[in-house]
Short mmCIF file of C-alpha atoms in Angstrom, two decimals:
data_model
loop_
_atom_site.label_atom_id
_atom_site.label_comp_id
_atom_site.label_asym_id
_atom_site.label_seq_id
_atom_site.Cartn_x
_atom_site.Cartn_y
_atom_site.Cartn_z
CA UNK G 1 48.78 72.79 1.48
CA UNK G 2 52.17 73.92 0.16
CA UNK G 3 54.68 75.41 2.66
CA UNK G 4 54.06 79.06 1.64
CA UNK G 5 50.29 78.64 2.14
CA UNK G 6 50.82 76.97 5.57
CA UNK G 7 53.11 79.77 6.69
CA UNK G 8 50.82 82.56 5.34
CA UNK G 9 47.61 81.11 6.88
CA UNK G 10 49.39 80.49 10.22
CA UNK G 11 50.72 84.14 10.43
CA UNK G 12 47.32 85.51 9.49
CA UNK G 13 45.56 83.46 12.18
CA UNK G 14 48.22 84.51 14.69
CA UNK G 15 47.84 88.13 13.88
CA UNK G 16 44.03 87.89 14.05
CA UNK G 17 44.05 86.01 17.51
CA UNK G 18 46.67 88.49 18.88
CA UNK G 19 44.47 91.38 17.75
CA UNK G 20 41.38 89.94 19.32
CA UNK G 21 43.13 89.44 22.52
CA UNK G 22 44.71 92.84 22.57
CA UNK G 23 41.49 94.47 21.53
CA UNK G 24 38.92 92.61 23.73
CA UNK G 25 40.29 89.98 26.18
CA UNK G 26 43.44 91.97 27.17
CA UNK G 27 45.03 88.84 28.83
CA UNK G 28 48.71 88.30 28.84
CA UNK G 29 49.67 87.92 25.15
CA UNK G 30 50.59 84.27 25.16
CA UNK G 31 48.02 83.08 27.34
CA UNK G 32 45.36 84.93 25.29
CA UNK G 33 46.32 83.85 21.85
CA UNK G 34 46.42 80.21 23.27
CA UNK G 35 42.99 80.65 24.87
CA UNK G 36 41.51 81.90 21.55
CA UNK G 37 43.23 79.13 19.65
CA UNK G 38 41.79 76.48 21.93
CA UNK G 39 38.36 78.02 21.72
CA UNK G 40 38.47 78.22 17.93
CA UNK G 41 39.71 74.56 17.79
CA UNK G 42 36.85 73.39 20.05
CA UNK G 43 34.31 75.29 17.78
CA UNK G 44 35.82 73.81 14.67
CA UNK G 45 35.46 70.37 16.14
CA UNK G 46 31.80 70.93 17.02
CA UNK G 47 31.03 72.51 13.69
CA UNK G 48 32.73 69.65 11.92
CA UNK G 49 30.56 67.16 13.79
CA UNK G 50 27.39 68.79 12.44
CA UNK G 51 28.65 68.74 8.85
CA UNK G 52 29.66 72.38 8.27
CA UNK G 53 32.73 72.39 6.10
CA UNK G 54 33.44 76.22 6.10
CA UNK G 55 36.11 75.85 8.61
CA UNK G 56 38.18 73.10 6.97
CA UNK G 57 40.99 75.38 6.10
CA UNK G 58 41.87 75.61 9.96
CA UNK G 59 41.68 71.76 10.19
CA UNK G 60 43.86 71.36 7.16
CA UNK G 61 46.37 73.78 8.53
CA UNK G 62 46.53 71.92 11.79
CA UNK G 63 47.21 68.59 10.03
CA UNK G 64 49.71 70.16 7.70
CA UNK G 65 51.86 71.51 10.50
CA UNK G 66 54.52 68.95 11.69
CA UNK G 67 54.51 70.51 15.17
CA UNK G 68 57.31 68.40 16.50
CA UNK G 69 59.61 69.04 13.72
CA UNK G 70 58.70 72.80 13.36
CA UNK G 71 59.40 73.40 17.11
CA UNK G 72 62.33 71.24 17.82
CA UNK G 73 64.21 71.79 14.51
CA UNK G 74 63.28 75.27 13.56
CA UNK G 75 61.84 77.54 16.32
CA UNK G 76 63.45 76.08 19.47
CA UNK G 77 66.93 77.46 18.83
CA UNK G 78 65.63 81.02 18.13
CA UNK G 79 63.38 81.06 21.18
CA UNK G 80 66.08 79.77 23.64
CA UNK G 81 68.78 82.13 22.26
CA UNK G 82 66.37 85.08 22.75
CA UNK G 83 65.56 83.98 26.22
CA UNK G 84 69.17 83.42 27.20
CA UNK G 85 70.04 86.97 25.87
CA UNK G 86 67.38 88.45 28.35
CA UNK G 87 68.73 86.54 31.36
CA UNK G 88 70.81 88.61 33.84
CA UNK G 89 74.24 86.86 33.82
CA UNK G 90 75.25 88.34 37.21
CA UNK G 91 72.20 87.08 38.93
CA UNK G 92 72.38 83.73 37.38
CA UNK G 93 76.04 83.44 38.50
CA UNK G 94 75.12 84.20 42.06
CA UNK G 95 72.22 81.61 42.02
CA UNK G 96 74.03 78.94 39.89
CA UNK G 97 73.96 76.37 42.73
CA UNK G 98 70.06 76.16 43.27
CA UNK G 99 69.64 76.57 39.38
CA UNK G 100 71.96 73.60 38.84
CA UNK G 101 70.29 71.49 41.51
CA UNK G 102 66.84 72.01 40.23
CA UNK G 103 67.76 71.46 36.64
CA UNK G 104 69.47 68.16 37.37
CA UNK G 105 68.46 66.46 40.60
CA UNK G 106 65.03 68.22 40.43
CA UNK G 107 64.35 66.70 37.02
CA UNK G 108 65.35 63.20 38.13
CA UNK G 109 63.13 63.40 41.28
CA UNK G 110 60.18 64.76 39.40
CA UNK G 111 60.48 62.27 36.52
CA UNK G 112 60.79 59.29 39.04
CA UNK G 113 57.91 60.51 41.18
CA UNK G 114 55.65 61.24 38.30
CA UNK G 115 56.36 57.87 36.56
CA UNK G 116 55.62 55.93 39.62
CA UNK G 117 52.42 57.81 40.45
CA UNK G 118 51.21 57.70 36.91
CA UNK G 119 51.83 53.87 36.84
CA UNK G 120 49.77 53.67 39.97
CA UNK G 121 46.97 55.79 38.48
CA UNK G 122 46.84 53.59 35.30
CA UNK G 123 46.40 50.55 37.44
CA UNK G 124 43.73 52.21 39.44
CA UNK G 125 41.84 53.24 36.24
CA UNK G 126 42.50 49.75 34.67
CA UNK G 127 44.56 51.20 31.78
CA UNK G 128 47.62 49.01 31.14
CA UNK G 129 50.72 51.15 30.59
CA UNK G 130 54.19 49.44 31.17
CA UNK G 131 56.17 51.12 33.81
CA UNK G 132 59.00 52.03 31.52
CA UNK G 133 56.53 54.10 29.49
CA UNK G 134 55.32 55.83 32.59
CA UNK G 135 58.88 56.89 33.44
CA UNK G 136 59.41 57.99 29.79
CA UNK G 137 56.35 60.17 30.08
CA UNK G 138 57.90 61.52 33.40
CA UNK G 139 61.03 62.54 31.43
CA UNK G 140 58.91 64.28 28.81
CA UNK G 141 56.73 66.26 31.30
CA UNK G 142 59.11 66.94 34.15
CA UNK G 143 61.44 69.71 32.64
CA UNK G 144 59.81 73.08 32.99
CA UNK G 145 59.42 74.75 29.59
CA UNK G 146 61.69 77.85 29.06
CA UNK G 147 59.31 79.28 26.35
CA UNK G 148 56.21 79.15 28.58
CA UNK G 149 58.11 80.21 31.73
CA UNK G 150 59.86 83.13 29.90
CA UNK G 151 56.76 84.47 28.26
CA UNK G 152 54.63 84.33 31.36
CA UNK G 153 57.15 85.42 34.00
CA UNK G 154 57.50 88.76 32.20
CA UNK G 155 54.05 89.76 33.25
CA UNK G 156 54.30 88.58 36.95
CA UNK G 157 55.35 90.19 40.21
CA UNK G 158 57.39 87.24 41.29
CA UNK G 159 60.41 88.16 43.48
CA UNK G 160 63.51 88.75 41.39
CA UNK G 161 65.57 86.07 43.10
CA UNK G 162 62.95 83.31 42.41
CA UNK G 163 62.50 84.61 38.87
CA UNK G 164 66.13 84.11 38.19
CA UNK G 165 66.09 80.62 39.65
CA UNK G 166 63.03 79.60 37.75
CA UNK G 167 64.18 81.07 34.40
CA UNK G 168 67.69 79.57 34.70
CA UNK G 169 66.24 76.25 35.70
CA UNK G 170 63.96 76.18 32.69
CA UNK G 171 66.81 77.09 30.39
CA UNK G 172 69.06 74.25 31.41
CA UNK G 173 66.80 71.38 32.44
CA UNK G 174 65.78 70.27 28.93
CA UNK G 175 69.24 68.84 28.41
CA UNK G 176 68.80 66.17 31.26
CA UNK G 177 65.14 65.80 30.26
CA UNK G 178 66.08 64.85 26.64
CA UNK G 179 68.82 62.48 27.86
CA UNK G 180 66.28 60.70 30.09
CA UNK G 181 63.71 60.62 27.38
CA UNK G 182 66.03 59.12 24.71
CA UNK G 183 67.50 56.65 27.20
CA UNK G 184 64.10 55.42 28.60
CA UNK G 185 62.54 55.26 25.13
CA UNK G 186 65.60 53.13 24.01
CA UNK G 187 64.91 50.88 26.91
CA UNK G 188 61.25 50.69 26.14
CA UNK G 189 61.86 49.74 22.59
CA UNK G 190 64.63 47.25 23.33
CA UNK G 191 64.06 43.74 22.37
CA UNK G 192 67.44 42.27 23.14
CA UNK G 193 69.79 42.95 26.10
CA UNK G 194 69.31 46.17 28.01
CA UNK G 195 70.93 49.36 27.00
CA UNK G 196 74.49 49.36 28.30
CA UNK G 197 76.12 52.01 30.51
CA UNK G 198 78.50 52.76 27.63
CA UNK G 199 75.60 53.59 25.24
CA UNK G 200 74.02 55.84 27.73
CA UNK G 201 77.30 57.64 28.41
CA UNK G 202 77.71 58.14 24.72
CA UNK G 203 74.33 59.73 24.58
CA UNK G 204 75.17 61.98 27.45
CA UNK G 205 78.47 62.98 25.97
CA UNK G 206 76.98 63.81 22.56
CA UNK G 207 73.98 65.65 23.75
CA UNK G 208 75.23 67.53 26.85
CA UNK G 209 78.90 68.07 26.41
CA UNK G 210 78.48 68.40 22.61
CA UNK G 211 75.78 70.95 23.20
CA UNK G 212 77.93 72.91 25.50
CA UNK G 213 80.97 72.97 23.26
CA UNK G 214 78.90 73.74 20.26
CA UNK G 215 77.31 76.71 22.07
CA UNK G 216 80.63 77.88 23.33
CA UNK G 217 82.27 77.76 19.85
CA UNK G 218 79.38 79.54 18.05
CA UNK G 219 79.06 81.94 21.01
CA UNK G 220 82.74 82.88 20.97
CA UNK G 221 82.83 83.29 17.14
CA UNK G 222 79.56 85.25 17.14
CA UNK G 223 80.60 87.57 19.94
CA UNK G 224 83.96 88.25 18.24
CA UNK G 225 82.38 89.00 14.94
CA UNK G 226 79.81 91.19 16.48
CA UNK G 227 82.07 93.28 18.80
CA UNK G 228 83.75 95.48 16.14
CA UNK G 229 80.68 95.89 13.98
CA UNK G 230 78.46 99.00 14.22
CA UNK G 231 76.09 98.26 11.34
CA UNK G 232 72.79 97.07 12.87
CA UNK G 233 71.87 94.89 9.88
CA UNK G 234 75.14 93.05 10.02
CA UNK G 235 74.83 92.48 13.72
CA UNK G 236 71.43 90.99 13.45
CA UNK G 237 72.38 88.79 10.50
CA UNK G 238 75.41 87.40 12.38
CA UNK G 239 73.14 86.50 15.33
CA UNK G 240 70.67 84.77 13.14
CA UNK G 241 73.58 82.95 11.47
CA UNK G 242 74.77 81.75 14.82
CA UNK G 243 71.24 80.22 15.70
CA UNK G 244 70.96 78.68 12.40
CA UNK G 245 74.37 77.28 12.49
CA UNK G 246 73.74 75.74 15.92
CA UNK G 247 70.60 74.10 14.60
CA UNK G 248 72.24 72.73 11.65
CA UNK G 249 75.49 71.44 13.15
CA UNK G 250 73.58 70.23 16.29
CA UNK G 251 71.31 68.05 14.21
CA UNK G 252 74.23 66.55 12.30
CA UNK G 253 76.26 65.88 15.39
CA UNK G 254 73.26 64.83 17.70
CA UNK G 255 74.46 67.51 20.13
CA UNK G 256 71.81 69.37 22.30
CA UNK G 257 70.48 72.30 20.17
CA UNK G 258 68.53 73.81 23.22
CA UNK G 259 71.70 73.69 25.44
CA UNK G 260 73.96 75.05 22.70
CA UNK G 261 71.44 77.87 21.93
CA UNK G 262 71.31 78.82 25.68
CA UNK G 263 75.05 78.79 26.06
CA UNK G 264 75.62 80.97 22.91
CA UNK G 265 72.92 83.36 24.00
CA UNK G 266 74.36 83.77 27.46
CA UNK G 267 77.84 84.47 25.89
CA UNK G 268 76.67 86.92 23.32
CA UNK G 269 74.20 88.71 25.68
CA UNK G 270 76.80 89.21 28.61
CA UNK G 271 76.77 92.37 30.55
CA UNK G 272 80.03 93.64 28.93
CA UNK G 273 78.58 93.55 25.52
CA UNK G 274 75.31 95.13 26.75
CA UNK G 275 77.12 98.13 28.28
CA UNK G 276 79.95 98.77 25.90
CA UNK G 277 78.36 98.09 22.37
CA UNK G 278 76.47 101.05 20.91
CA UNK G 279 74.33 98.57 18.94
CA UNK G 280 73.24 96.67 22.13
CA UNK G 281 70.01 98.36 22.52
CA UNK G 282 68.86 97.71 18.96
CA UNK G 283 70.18 94.13 19.32
CA UNK G 284 68.31 93.27 22.38
CA UNK G 285 65.04 95.13 21.05
CA UNK G 286 65.04 93.22 17.80
CA UNK G 287 65.63 89.77 19.58
CA UNK G 288 62.93 90.70 22.13
CA UNK G 289 60.48 91.41 19.23
CA UNK G 290 61.46 88.21 17.60
CA UNK G 291 60.91 86.29 20.84
CA UNK G 292 57.49 87.75 21.20
CA UNK G 293 56.43 87.05 17.52
CA UNK G 294 57.62 83.44 17.56
CA UNK G 295 56.00 82.87 21.05
CA UNK G 296 52.65 84.06 19.61
CA UNK G 297 52.86 81.68 16.64
CA UNK G 298 53.86 78.76 18.94
CA UNK G 299 51.01 79.22 21.34
CA UNK G 300 48.64 79.45 18.46
CA UNK G 301 50.03 76.16 17.16
CA UNK G 302 49.60 74.55 20.64
CA UNK G 303 45.95 75.52 20.55
CA UNK G 304 45.47 74.20 17.13
CA UNK G 305 47.00 70.86 18.04
CA UNK G 306 43.53 70.09 19.64
CA UNK G 307 42.31 69.54 16.06
CA UNK G 308 44.80 66.69 15.50
CA UNK G 309 44.17 65.01 18.73
CA UNK G 310 40.59 63.77 18.46
CA UNK G 311 41.27 60.98 20.96
CA UNK G 312 41.49 63.44 23.80
CA UNK G 313 37.90 62.80 24.87
CA UNK G 314 38.73 59.16 25.43
CA UNK G 315 41.33 60.07 28.23
CA UNK G 316 39.98 63.08 29.90
CA UNK G 317 39.90 61.37 33.42
CA UNK G 318 43.44 60.12 33.38
CA UNK G 319 44.55 63.42 31.85
CA UNK G 320 42.89 65.47 34.69
CA UNK G 321 44.40 63.21 37.31
CA UNK G 322 47.76 63.67 35.50
CA UNK G 323 47.57 67.30 36.30
CA UNK G 324 47.34 66.77 39.95
CA UNK G 325 50.25 64.26 39.72
CA UNK G 326 52.64 66.61 37.99
CA UNK G 327 51.97 69.25 40.59
CA UNK G 328 52.70 66.79 43.35
CA UNK G 329 55.83 65.70 41.45
CA UNK G 330 56.94 69.28 41.11
CA UNK G 331 56.33 69.93 44.70
CA UNK G 332 58.23 66.84 45.84
CA UNK G 333 61.37 67.80 43.58
CA UNK G 334 61.36 71.44 44.71
CA UNK G 335 60.97 70.33 48.57
CA UNK G 336 63.74 67.63 48.37
CA UNK G 337 66.19 70.01 46.53
CA UNK G 338 65.38 72.97 48.89
CA UNK G 339 66.12 70.69 51.93
CA UNK G 340 69.22 69.41 50.17
CA UNK G 341 70.39 72.87 49.52
CA UNK G 342 69.48 74.65 52.84
CA UNK G 343 68.43 71.88 55.20
CA UNK G 344 65.05 73.73 55.68
CA UNK G 345 62.03 74.57 53.87
CA UNK G 346 60.73 78.03 52.89
CA UNK G 347 57.00 77.59 52.32
CA UNK G 348 56.65 80.82 50.41
CA UNK G 349 59.35 79.96 47.89
CA UNK G 350 58.16 76.26 47.74
CA UNK G 351 54.53 77.49 46.72
CA UNK G 352 55.88 79.91 43.96
CA UNK G 353 58.42 77.44 42.65
CA UNK G 354 55.76 74.65 42.51
CA UNK G 355 53.12 76.77 40.80
CA UNK G 356 55.61 78.54 38.35
CA UNK G 357 56.85 75.11 37.02
CA UNK G 358 55.20 75.53 33.74
CA UNK G 359 55.00 73.05 30.87
CA UNK G 360 54.75 73.99 27.23
CA UNK G 361 55.23 73.07 23.61
CA UNK G 362 58.53 71.18 24.12
CA UNK G 363 56.71 68.51 26.07
CA UNK G 364 53.99 68.18 23.28
CA UNK G 365 56.70 68.05 20.65
CA UNK G 366 58.39 65.27 22.47
CA UNK G 367 55.18 63.27 22.98
CA UNK G 368 54.37 63.57 19.21
CA UNK G 369 57.84 62.24 18.43
CA UNK G 370 57.06 59.02 20.24
CA UNK G 371 56.89 55.92 18.00
CA UNK G 372 53.49 54.61 17.24
CA UNK G 373 52.38 52.30 19.94
CA UNK G 374 49.32 51.34 22.16
CA UNK G 375 50.44 53.90 24.68
CA UNK G 376 51.14 56.99 22.50
CA UNK G 377 47.67 58.32 22.49
CA UNK G 378 47.25 58.07 26.31
CA UNK G 379 50.64 59.83 26.93
CA UNK G 380 49.94 62.54 24.27
CA UNK G 381 46.40 63.20 25.71
CA UNK G 382 47.71 63.54 29.31
CA UNK G 383 50.66 65.64 28.14
CA UNK G 384 48.19 68.00 26.30
CA UNK G 385 45.92 68.28 29.25
CA UNK G 386 48.96 69.18 31.65
CA UNK G 387 50.28 71.82 29.09
CA UNK G 388 46.79 73.53 28.64
CA UNK G 389 46.24 73.56 32.43
CA UNK G 390 49.86 74.79 33.01
CA UNK G 391 49.61 77.73 30.60
CA UNK G 392 46.07 78.77 31.02
CA UNK G 393 45.35 78.12 34.74
CA UNK G 394 48.87 78.37 36.36
CA UNK G 395 49.95 81.14 34.08
CA UNK G 396 46.79 83.19 34.69
CA UNK G 397 46.83 82.76 38.42
CA UNK G 398 50.65 82.92 39.15
CA UNK G 399 50.27 86.58 40.12
CA UNK G 400 47.50 85.77 42.53
CA UNK G 401 49.54 82.95 44.19
CA UNK G 402 52.50 85.39 44.50
CA UNK G 403 50.41 88.11 46.06
CA UNK G 404 48.91 85.60 48.45
CA UNK G 405 52.16 83.93 49.80
CA UNK G 406 54.31 87.07 49.58
CA UNK G 407 53.55 89.87 52.07
CA UNK G 408 53.78 93.49 50.85
CA UNK G 409 56.99 93.94 52.78
CA UNK G 410 58.43 90.40 52.66
CA UNK G 411 61.67 89.87 50.96
CA UNK G 412 62.25 86.45 49.57
CA UNK G 413 65.85 85.38 50.33
CA UNK G 414 65.83 81.64 50.28
CA UNK G 415 65.38 78.87 47.75
#
């Protein structure tokens, strides 16, 4: 398929799935379209086995989409910029300490815990996976996904304080997760001496500090250009140029595009702009709409990935066990960080923070970007199982968990 055909078919399928969900299923939009996408993918696989070729167009579409490249290089900047625009800067500033701890120390604890437990699981199931690859998988799956978190939290009754913490954590933890992924993958592929501290520090400076500086630069320039403008079309074009500029320059300089997009979004979407600029309502509305549309397409793509992962059936047991392990690792990271922050544990917040730690398309994209090896299929299969469970099960039941652990008059004031 040529690129125009791929885009056309993908948008038609996304519109159709969105309509079916809204008309009949009435589930939260992202969960609904992903559920339908997974169901259709399973049906196509079954029909394909009995020799019916009528649904080949969907299979060809799935194979023609470079999911990792499309998400990481094209969609991610727009999605994170839109999510950052909607985050309350004042609340984030008040809760910056727990957000920082969860997005840094929390990722390290979760990645280490998951990696060690996954290695033990592989030995138990007699599947040989080197420890370094297990920790690499931990780096892939530990950061919570800002796209999944943002799209699902909008429909929940989660306490405002925890919503800010979870949203803020998901926006910032990808940077450290990416650093861990690049570093551990480098160690895994290393045939000579181990990667030096200097090389690791260079990766950190390029990705994290480079991403922050890039986001600040484009954020300041974008804000100053938008502030005196009253034409809605020009305002929107400037904001799109900011995101595309970040993606282009970030890829050339190897700076963190996710981090830069978040920083720029927070700067342009600050409270002063929202209150004083007459175009702020239009600006926020158009980016909210773009966020919803891109999220719908993304979750359809996640469901269709089932068609390009025919080896999933070979690893269903370790995949199911991986779901339990990531929940335990998440609970461990939240518990340790809450104790580090408050010297005590709030079971209500612990339950919500653990269950709301959703994984999404970014983890799948990173797993797909792994070099071909004997371990890629296992990691990719387990990653897909975790993401599907995370979005469909955790996403659908998050409100029930919140209603169960939070009393009708209880106010959640702690981490």
